[in-house]
CSV table of C-alpha atoms in Angstrom, one decimal:
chain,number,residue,atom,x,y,z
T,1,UNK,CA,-7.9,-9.5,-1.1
T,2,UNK,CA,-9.1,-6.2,-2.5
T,3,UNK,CA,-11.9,-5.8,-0.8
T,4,UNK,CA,-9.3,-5.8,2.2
T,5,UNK,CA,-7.2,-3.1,1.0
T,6,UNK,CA,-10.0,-0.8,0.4
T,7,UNK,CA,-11.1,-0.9,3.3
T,8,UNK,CA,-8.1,-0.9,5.2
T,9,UNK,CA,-6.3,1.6,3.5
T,10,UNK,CA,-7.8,4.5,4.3
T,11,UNK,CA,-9.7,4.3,0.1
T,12,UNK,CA,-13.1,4.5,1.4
T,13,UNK,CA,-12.7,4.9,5.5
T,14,UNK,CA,-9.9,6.6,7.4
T,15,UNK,CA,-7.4,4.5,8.9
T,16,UNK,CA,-7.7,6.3,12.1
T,17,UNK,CA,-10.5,4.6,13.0
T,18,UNK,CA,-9.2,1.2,13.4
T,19,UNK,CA,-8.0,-0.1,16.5
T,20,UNK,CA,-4.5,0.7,17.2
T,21,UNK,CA,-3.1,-2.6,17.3
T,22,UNK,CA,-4.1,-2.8,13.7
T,23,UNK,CA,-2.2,0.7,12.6
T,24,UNK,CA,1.3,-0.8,12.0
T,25,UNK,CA,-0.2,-3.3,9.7
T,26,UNK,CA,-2.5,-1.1,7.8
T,27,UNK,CA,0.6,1.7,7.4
T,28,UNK,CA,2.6,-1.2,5.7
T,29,UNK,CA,-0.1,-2.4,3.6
T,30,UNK,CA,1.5,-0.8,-0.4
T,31,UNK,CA,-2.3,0.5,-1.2
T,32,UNK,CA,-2.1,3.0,2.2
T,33,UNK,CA,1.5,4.2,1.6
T,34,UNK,CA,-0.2,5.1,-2.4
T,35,UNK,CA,-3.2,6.5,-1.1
T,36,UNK,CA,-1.2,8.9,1.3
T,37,UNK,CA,1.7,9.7,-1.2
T,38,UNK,CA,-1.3,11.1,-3.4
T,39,UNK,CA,-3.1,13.2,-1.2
T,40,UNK,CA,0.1,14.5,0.2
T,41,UNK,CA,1.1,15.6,-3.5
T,42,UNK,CA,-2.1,16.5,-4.6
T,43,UNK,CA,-3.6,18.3,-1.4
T,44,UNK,CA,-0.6,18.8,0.7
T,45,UNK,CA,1.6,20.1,-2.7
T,46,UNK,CA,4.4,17.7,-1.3
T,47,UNK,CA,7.6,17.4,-3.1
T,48,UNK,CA,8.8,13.9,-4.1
T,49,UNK,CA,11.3,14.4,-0.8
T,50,UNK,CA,8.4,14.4,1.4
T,51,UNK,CA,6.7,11.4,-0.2
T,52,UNK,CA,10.0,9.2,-0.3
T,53,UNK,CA,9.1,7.3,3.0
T,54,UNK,CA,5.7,5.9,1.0
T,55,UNK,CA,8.0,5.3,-2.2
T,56,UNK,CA,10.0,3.3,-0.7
T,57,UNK,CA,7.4,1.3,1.1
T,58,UNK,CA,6.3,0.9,-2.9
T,59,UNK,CA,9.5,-0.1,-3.8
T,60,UNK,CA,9.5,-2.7,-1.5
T,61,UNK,CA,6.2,-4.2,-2.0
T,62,UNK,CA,7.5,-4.2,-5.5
T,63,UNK,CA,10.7,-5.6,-5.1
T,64,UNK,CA,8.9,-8.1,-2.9
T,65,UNK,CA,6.1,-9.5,-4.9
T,66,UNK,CA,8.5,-9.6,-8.2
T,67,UNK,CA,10.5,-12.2,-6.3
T,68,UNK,CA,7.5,-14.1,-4.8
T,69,UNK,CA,6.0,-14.5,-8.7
T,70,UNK,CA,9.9,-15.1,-9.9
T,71,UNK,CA,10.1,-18.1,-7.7
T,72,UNK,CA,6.5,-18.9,-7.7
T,73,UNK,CA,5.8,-19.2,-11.5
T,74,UNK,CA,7.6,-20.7,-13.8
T,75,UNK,CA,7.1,-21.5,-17.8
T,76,UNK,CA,6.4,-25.5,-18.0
């Protein structure tokens, strides 16, 4: 699985260079939307206003994957 979201996520390759049938799922995928909230504060000097849209798109994944190990896992 992490193997995929290197190389998807624009880590090691850009994600412009992926077909662009494959864009919406790359942009969605949590590692992207961390990778482009840092260079946009590091490089861009981005305020946390201008990064919100990749917060939340953390938040979610967040708020997402809790649940899945809530219902998931449970002490035996």
């Amino acid at each position: 699985v992490m193997w995929q979201l290197w190389l998807c996520s624009g880590v090691f390759f850009s994600d412009e260079r992926f077909p662009g049938a494959a864009k919406p799922f790359i942009s969605a995928l949590p590692l992207t939307a961390l990778n482009d909230a840092l260079r946009g504060v590091t490089n861009d000097a981005m305020t946390v206003g201008q990064v919100m849209p990749q917060l939340l798109n953390l938040a979610v994944w967040t708020v997402v994957a809790y649940a899945a190990g809530l219902r998931m896992f449970r002490w035996q």
